[in-house]
Short mmCIF file of C-alpha atoms in Angstrom, two decimals:
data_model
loop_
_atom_site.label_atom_id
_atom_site.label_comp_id
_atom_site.label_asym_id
_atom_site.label_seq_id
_atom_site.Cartn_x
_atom_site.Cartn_y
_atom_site.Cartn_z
CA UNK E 1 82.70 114.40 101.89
CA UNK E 2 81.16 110.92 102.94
CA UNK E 3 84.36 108.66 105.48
CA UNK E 4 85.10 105.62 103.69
CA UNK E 5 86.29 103.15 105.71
CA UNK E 6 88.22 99.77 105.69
CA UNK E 7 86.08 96.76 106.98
CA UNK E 8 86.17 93.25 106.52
CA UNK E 9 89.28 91.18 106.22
CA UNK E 10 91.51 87.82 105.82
CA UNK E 11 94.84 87.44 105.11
CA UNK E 12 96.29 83.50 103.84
CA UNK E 13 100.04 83.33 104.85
CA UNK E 14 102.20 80.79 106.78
CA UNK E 15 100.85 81.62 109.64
CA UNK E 16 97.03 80.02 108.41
CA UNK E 17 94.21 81.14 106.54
CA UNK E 18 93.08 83.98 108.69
CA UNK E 19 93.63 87.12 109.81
CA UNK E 20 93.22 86.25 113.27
CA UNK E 21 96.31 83.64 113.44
CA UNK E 22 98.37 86.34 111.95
CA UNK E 23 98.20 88.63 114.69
CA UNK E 24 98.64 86.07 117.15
CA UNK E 25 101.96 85.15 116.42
CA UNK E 26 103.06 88.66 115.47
CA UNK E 27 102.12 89.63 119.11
CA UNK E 28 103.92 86.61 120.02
CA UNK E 29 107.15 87.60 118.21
CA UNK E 30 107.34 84.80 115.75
CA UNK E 31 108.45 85.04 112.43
CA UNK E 32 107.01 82.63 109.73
CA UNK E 33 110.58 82.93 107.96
CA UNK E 34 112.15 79.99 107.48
CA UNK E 35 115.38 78.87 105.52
CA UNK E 36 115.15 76.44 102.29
CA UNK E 37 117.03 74.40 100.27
CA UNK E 38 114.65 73.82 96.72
CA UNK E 39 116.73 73.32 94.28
CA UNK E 40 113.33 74.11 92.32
CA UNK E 41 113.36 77.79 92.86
CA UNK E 42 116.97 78.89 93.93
CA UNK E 43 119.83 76.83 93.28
CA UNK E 44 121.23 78.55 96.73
CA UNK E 45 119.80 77.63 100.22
CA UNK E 46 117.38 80.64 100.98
CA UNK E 47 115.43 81.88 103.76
CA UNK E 48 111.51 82.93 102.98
CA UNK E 49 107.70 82.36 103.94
CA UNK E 50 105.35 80.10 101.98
CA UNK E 51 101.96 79.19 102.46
CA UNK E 52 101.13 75.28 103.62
CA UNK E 53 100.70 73.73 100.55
CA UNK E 54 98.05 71.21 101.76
CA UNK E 55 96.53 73.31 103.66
CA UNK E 56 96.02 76.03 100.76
CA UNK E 57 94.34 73.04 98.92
CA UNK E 58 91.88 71.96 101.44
CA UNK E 59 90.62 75.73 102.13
CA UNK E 60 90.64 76.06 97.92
CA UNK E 61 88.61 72.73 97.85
CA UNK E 62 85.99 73.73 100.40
CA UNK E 63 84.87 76.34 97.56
CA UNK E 64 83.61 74.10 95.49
CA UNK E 65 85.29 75.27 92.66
CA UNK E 66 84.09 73.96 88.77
CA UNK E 67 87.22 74.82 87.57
CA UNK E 68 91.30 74.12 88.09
CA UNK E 69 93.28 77.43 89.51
CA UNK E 70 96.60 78.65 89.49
CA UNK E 71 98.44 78.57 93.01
CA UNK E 72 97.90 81.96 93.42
CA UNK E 73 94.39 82.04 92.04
CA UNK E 74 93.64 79.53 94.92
CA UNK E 75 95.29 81.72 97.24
CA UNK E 76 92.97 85.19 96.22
CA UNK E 77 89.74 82.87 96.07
CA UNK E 78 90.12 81.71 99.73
CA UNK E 79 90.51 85.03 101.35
CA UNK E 80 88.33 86.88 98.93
CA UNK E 81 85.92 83.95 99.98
CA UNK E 82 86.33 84.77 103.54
CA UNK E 83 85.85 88.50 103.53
CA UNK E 84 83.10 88.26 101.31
CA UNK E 85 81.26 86.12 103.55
CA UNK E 86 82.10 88.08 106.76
CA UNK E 87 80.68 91.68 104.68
CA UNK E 88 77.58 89.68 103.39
CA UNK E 89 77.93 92.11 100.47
CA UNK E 90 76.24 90.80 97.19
CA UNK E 91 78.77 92.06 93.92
CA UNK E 92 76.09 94.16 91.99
CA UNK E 93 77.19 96.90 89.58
CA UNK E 94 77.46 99.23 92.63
CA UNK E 95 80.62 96.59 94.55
CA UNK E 96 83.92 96.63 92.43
CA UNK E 97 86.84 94.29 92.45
CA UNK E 98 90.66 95.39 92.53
CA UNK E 99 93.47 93.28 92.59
CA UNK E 100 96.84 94.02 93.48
CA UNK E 101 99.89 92.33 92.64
CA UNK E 102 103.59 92.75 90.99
CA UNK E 103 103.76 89.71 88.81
CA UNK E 104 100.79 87.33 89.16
CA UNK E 105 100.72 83.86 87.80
CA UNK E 106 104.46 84.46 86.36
CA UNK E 107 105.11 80.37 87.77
CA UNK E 108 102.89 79.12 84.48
CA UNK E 109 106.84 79.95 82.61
CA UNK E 110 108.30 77.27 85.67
CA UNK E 111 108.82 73.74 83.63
CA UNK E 112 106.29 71.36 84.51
CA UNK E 113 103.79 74.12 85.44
CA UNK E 114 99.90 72.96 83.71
CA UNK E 115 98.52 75.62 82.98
CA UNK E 116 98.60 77.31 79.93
CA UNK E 117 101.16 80.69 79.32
CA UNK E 118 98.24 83.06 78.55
CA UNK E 119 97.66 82.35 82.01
CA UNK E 120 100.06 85.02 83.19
CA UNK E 121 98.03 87.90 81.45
CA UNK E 122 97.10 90.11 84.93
CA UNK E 123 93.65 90.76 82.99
CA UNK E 124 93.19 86.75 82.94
CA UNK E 125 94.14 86.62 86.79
CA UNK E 126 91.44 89.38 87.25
CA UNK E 127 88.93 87.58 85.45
CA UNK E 128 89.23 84.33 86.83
CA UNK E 129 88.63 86.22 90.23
CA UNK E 130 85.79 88.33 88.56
CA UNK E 131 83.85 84.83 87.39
CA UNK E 132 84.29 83.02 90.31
CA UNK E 133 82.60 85.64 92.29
CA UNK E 134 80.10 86.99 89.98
CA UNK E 135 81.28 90.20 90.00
CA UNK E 136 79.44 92.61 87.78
CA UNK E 137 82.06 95.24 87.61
CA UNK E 138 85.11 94.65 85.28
CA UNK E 139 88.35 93.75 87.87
CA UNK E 140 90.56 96.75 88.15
CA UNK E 141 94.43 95.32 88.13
CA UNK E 142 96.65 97.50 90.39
CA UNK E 143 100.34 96.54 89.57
CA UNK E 144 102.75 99.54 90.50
CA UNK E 145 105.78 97.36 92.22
CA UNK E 146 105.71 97.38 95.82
CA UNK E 147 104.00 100.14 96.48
CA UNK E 148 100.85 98.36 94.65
CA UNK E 149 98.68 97.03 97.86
CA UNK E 150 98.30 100.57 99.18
CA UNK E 151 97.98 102.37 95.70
CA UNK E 152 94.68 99.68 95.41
CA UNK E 153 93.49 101.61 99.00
CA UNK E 154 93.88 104.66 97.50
CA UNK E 155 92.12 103.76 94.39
CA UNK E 156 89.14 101.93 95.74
CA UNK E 157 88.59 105.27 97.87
CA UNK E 158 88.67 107.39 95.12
CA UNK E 159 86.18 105.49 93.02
CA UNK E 160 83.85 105.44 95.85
CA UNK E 161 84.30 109.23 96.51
CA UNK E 162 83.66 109.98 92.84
CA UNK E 163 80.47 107.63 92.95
CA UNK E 164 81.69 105.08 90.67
CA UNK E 165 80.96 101.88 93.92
CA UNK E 166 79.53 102.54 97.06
CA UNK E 167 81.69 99.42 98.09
CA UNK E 168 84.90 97.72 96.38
CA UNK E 169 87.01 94.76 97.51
CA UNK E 170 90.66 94.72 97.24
CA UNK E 171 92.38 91.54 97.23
CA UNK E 172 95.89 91.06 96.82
CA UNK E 173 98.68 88.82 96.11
CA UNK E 174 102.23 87.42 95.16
CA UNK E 175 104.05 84.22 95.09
CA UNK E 176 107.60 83.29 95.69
CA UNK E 177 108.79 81.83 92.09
CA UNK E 178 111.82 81.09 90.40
CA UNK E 179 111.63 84.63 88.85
CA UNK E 180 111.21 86.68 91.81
CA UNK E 181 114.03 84.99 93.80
CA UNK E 182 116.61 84.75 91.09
CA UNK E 183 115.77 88.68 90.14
CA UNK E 184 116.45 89.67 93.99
CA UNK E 185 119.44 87.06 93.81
CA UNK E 186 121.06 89.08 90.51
CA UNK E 187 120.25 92.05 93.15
CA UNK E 188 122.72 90.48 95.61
CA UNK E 189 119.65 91.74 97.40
CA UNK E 190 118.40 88.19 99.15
CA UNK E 191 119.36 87.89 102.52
CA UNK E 192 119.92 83.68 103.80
CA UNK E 193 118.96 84.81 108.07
CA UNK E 194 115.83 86.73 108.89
CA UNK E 195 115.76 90.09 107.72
CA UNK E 196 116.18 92.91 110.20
CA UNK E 197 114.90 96.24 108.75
CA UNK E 198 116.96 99.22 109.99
CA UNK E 199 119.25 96.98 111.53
CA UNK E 200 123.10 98.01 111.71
CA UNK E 201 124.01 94.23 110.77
CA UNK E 202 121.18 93.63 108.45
CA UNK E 203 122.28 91.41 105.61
CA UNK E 204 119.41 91.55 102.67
CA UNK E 205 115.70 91.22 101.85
CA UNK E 206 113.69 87.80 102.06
CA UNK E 207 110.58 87.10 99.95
CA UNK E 208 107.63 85.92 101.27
CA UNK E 209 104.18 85.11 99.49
CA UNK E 210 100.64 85.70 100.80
CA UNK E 211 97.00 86.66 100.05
CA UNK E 212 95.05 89.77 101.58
CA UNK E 213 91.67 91.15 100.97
CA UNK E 214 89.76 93.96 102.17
CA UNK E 215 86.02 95.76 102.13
CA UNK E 216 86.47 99.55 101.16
CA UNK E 217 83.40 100.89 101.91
CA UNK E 218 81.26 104.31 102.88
CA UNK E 219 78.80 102.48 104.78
CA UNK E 220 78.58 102.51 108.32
CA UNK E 221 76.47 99.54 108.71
CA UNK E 222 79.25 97.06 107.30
CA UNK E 223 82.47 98.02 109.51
CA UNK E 224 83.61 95.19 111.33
CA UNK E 225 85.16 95.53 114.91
CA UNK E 226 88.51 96.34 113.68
CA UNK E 227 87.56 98.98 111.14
CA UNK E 228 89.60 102.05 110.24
CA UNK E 229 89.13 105.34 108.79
CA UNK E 230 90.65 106.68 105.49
CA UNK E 231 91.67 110.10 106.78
CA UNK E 232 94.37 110.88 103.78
CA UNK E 233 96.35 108.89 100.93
CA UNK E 234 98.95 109.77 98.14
CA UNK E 235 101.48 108.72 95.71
CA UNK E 236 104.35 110.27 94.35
CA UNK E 237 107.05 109.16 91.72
CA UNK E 238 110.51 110.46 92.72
CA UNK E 239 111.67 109.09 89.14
CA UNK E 240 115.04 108.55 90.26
CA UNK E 241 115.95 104.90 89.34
CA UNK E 242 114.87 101.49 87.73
CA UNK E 243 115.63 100.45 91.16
CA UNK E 244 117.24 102.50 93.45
CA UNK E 245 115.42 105.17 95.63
CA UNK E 246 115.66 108.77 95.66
CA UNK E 247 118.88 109.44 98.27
CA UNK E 248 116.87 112.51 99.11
CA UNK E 249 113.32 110.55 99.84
CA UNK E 250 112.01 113.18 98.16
CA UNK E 251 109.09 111.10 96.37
CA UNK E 252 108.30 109.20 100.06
CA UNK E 253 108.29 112.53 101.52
CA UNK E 254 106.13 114.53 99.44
CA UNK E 255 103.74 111.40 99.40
CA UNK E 256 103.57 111.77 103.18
CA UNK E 257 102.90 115.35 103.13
CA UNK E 258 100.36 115.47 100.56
CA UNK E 259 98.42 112.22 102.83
CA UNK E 260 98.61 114.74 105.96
CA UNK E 261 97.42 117.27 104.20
CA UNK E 262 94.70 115.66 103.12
CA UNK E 263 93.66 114.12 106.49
CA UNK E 264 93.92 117.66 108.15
CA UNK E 265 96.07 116.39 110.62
CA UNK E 266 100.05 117.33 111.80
CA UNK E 267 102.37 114.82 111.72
CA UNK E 268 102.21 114.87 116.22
CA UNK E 269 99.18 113.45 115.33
CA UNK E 270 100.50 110.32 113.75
CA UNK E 271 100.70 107.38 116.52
CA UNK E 272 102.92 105.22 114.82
CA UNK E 273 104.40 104.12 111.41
CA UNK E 274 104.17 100.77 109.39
CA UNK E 275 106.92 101.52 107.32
CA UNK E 276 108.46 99.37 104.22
CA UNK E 277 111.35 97.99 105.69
CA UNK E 278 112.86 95.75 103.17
CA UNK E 279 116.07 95.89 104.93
CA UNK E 280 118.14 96.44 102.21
CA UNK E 281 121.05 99.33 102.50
CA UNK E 282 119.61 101.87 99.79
CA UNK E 283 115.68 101.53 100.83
CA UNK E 284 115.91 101.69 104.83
CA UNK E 285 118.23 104.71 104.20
CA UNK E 286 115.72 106.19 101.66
CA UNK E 287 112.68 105.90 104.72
CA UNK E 288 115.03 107.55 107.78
CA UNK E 289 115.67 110.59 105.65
CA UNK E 290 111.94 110.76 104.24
CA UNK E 291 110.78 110.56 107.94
CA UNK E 292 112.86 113.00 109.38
CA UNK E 293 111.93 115.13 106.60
CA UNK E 294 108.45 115.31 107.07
CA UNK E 295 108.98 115.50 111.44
CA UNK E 296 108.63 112.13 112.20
CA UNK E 297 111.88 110.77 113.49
CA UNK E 298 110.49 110.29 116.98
CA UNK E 299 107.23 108.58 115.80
CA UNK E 300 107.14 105.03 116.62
CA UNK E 301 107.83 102.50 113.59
CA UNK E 302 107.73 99.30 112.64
CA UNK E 303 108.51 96.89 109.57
CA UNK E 304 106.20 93.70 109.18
CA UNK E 305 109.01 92.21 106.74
CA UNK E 306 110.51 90.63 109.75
CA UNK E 307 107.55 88.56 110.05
CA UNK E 308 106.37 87.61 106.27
CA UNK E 309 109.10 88.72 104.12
CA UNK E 310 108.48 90.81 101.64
CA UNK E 311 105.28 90.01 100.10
CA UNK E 312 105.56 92.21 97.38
CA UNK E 313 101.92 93.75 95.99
CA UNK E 314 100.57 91.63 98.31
CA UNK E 315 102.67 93.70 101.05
CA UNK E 316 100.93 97.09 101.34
CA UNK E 317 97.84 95.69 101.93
CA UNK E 318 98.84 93.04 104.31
CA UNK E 319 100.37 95.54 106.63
CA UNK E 320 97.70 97.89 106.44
CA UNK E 321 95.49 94.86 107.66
CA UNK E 322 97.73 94.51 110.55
CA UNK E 323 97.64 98.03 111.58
CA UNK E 324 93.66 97.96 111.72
CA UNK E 325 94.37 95.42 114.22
CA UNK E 326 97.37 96.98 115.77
CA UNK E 327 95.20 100.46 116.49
CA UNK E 328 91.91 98.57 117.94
CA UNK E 329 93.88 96.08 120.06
CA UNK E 330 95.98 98.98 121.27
CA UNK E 331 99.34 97.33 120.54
CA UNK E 332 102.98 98.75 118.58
CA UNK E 333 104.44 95.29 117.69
CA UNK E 334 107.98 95.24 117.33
CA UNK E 335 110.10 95.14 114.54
CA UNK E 336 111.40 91.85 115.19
CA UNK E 337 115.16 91.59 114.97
CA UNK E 338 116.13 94.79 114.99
CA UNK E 339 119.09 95.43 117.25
CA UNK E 340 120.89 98.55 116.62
CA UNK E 341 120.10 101.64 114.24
CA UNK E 342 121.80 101.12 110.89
CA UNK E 343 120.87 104.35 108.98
CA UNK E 344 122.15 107.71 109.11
CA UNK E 345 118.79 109.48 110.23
CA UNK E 346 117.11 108.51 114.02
CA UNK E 347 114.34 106.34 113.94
CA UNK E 348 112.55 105.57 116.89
CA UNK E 349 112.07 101.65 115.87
CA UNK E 350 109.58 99.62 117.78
CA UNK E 351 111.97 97.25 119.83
CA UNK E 352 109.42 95.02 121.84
CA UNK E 353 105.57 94.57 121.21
CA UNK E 354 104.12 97.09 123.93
CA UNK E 355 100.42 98.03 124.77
CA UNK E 356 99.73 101.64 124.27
CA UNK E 357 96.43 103.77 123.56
CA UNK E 358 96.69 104.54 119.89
CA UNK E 359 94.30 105.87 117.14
CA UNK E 360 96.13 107.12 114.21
CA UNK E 361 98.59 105.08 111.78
CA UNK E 362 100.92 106.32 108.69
CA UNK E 363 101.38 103.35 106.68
CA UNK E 364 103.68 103.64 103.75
CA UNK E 365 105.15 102.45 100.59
CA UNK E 366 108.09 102.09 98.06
CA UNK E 367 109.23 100.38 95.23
CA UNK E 368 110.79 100.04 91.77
CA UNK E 369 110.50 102.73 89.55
CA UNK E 370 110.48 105.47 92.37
CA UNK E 371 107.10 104.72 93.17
CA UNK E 372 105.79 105.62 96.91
CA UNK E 373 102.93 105.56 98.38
CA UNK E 374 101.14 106.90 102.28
CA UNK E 375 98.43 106.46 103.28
CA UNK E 376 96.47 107.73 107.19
CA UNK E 377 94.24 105.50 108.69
CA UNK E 378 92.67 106.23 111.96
CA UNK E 379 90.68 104.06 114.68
CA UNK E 380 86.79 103.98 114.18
#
């Protein structure tokens, strides 16, 4: 069977409108968390990541667009743009298009939002993207909670084993809304510091918002420098609550499993973890059993949410991004915050950024519904 590979990429967060400034400061250490006080979203003072505003509208502008966007439309159109241009792939009926994200352009419900409430459809999100580009293939929508960014992975490979694209771009992302934030708020979920995943005196989540996009591809002659190897994926549904995870982690563990399985490889193998890490109680104690399950308790591991939030869809993908650049710069960045083990299973969390030959990543998922997600990716 043909390697299919992960290529070309951008991410638009806080930290700019390109991968490259992403990495930067994560190497550095710095969070783009920050605390608010808009009244507009959360009537309580809350601590998050958002994109630059004016910045997000001078990259959107430079497009040349003939028509208005949504927020997050503009966001998916500038790093879409970016990759594109980077892969010089043309969208022909052999490129696809899947976008991932939990609840799309759910701010057209905020008073004093323009656009119309149709707007919020995911299939009209997908085919604003889909016109803009010229894509030929109809837009696949990927929207399985948090766990949605690397399900999108997963599918894009599958279509291109099964000869549907010999290429497909992912993009992927969420917002932070009055919806989102008051939903994690009824949670008592929302945390008003920096989250630390893991942590002993972790306090909540935070929610972030950014835009990621990807090339999935089988062709060797359009990997990029920090390209990656699908070696194994999988998803499994432990089915245990609206919103609480399995206290076994049995659908995170058999979804691991089944991924090293399928990438031939033992779980020694595996040179570090990009875990979930909301940093909520029931999740982080979910992961530590899953790991230590499936023999990976002494595997290094990390959580990105200490750096963007969580970013939802948006998430999976965004962290697999980082890993591509984590395994090629030979680097385990830490899991910023984290101070002393606050589950009941070992971890072996990633306290300081350290260089180290690596090759191999696991890079998982969870979310609402008792959905989970792993995928392998290794160093090309």
């Amino acid at each position: 069977m043909d390697d299919i590979f992960l290529s070309h990429n951008n991410i638009v967060s806080a930290y700019g409108f390109n991968s490259t400034s992403a990495i930067d400061k994560i190497k550095q250490e710095i969070t783009s968390l920050t605390q608010y006080d808009d009244k507009h979203v959360l009537h309580e003072t809350f601590c998050s990541s958002r994109i630059d505003q004016v910045g997000l509208k001078k990259q959107y502008e430079a497009l040349n667009p003939k028509e208005a966007h949504t927020r997050l439309e503009q966001m998916l159109l500038v790093s879409l743009a970016d990759t594109m241009k980077k892969s010089a792939v043309t969208p022909t009926n052999r490129v696809g298009i899947i976008l991932s994200t939990t609840k799309g352009n759910i701010d057209v419900f905020e008073k004093g939002n323009p656009f119309p409430e149709d707007r919020a459809y995911l299939s009209a999100l997908g085919t604003k993207i889909q016109q803009f580009f010229g894509f030929q293939s109809k837009p696949i929508i990927v929207s399985n909670a948090c766990v949605s960014g690397v399900l999108a992975i997963a599918v894009a490979k599958r279509f291109i084993q099964q000869g549907r694209y010999d290429d497909v771009f992912v993009v992927a992302g969420d917002l932070v809304t009055q919806f989102i934030l008051s939903g994690f708020n009824a949670f008592q979920a929302l945390s008003v510091a920096p989250c630390r995943p893991y942590c002993n005196t972790r306090t909540g989540i935070n929610i972030g918002e950014v835009a990621a996009s990807v090339l999935v591809t089988k062709n060797e002659s359009k990997i990029s420098s920090e390209s990656v190897r699908i070696l194994g994926e999988a998803s499994c549904n432990d089915a245990n609550h609206i919103s609480g995870p399995s206290r076994t982690g049995e659908g995170l563990y058999r979804s691991v499993n089944i991924a090293l399985e399928q990438a031939h490889i033992n779980p020694s193998a595996i040179d570090y973890i990009s875990a979930h890490g909301t940093a909520t109680m029931f999740n982080d104690e979910m992961e530590s059993i899953a790991f230590n399950r499936a023999g990976l308790a002494n595997t290094p591991l990390n959580s990105l949410k200490s750096y963007f939030g969580h970013t939802l869809g948006a998430s999976g993908l965004l962290e697999t991004i980082i890993g591509m650049h984590s395994l090629h710069q030979n680097t385990l960045f830490a899991s910023k915050g984290f101070q002393e083990l606050g589950v009941s299973q070992p971890l072996n969390i990633i306290r300081s950024t350290t260089s180290k030959n690596i090759t191999t990543f696991l890079k998982t998922a969870s979310g609402f519904g008792g959905s989970n997600t792993a995928a392998i990716f290794q160093k090309v």
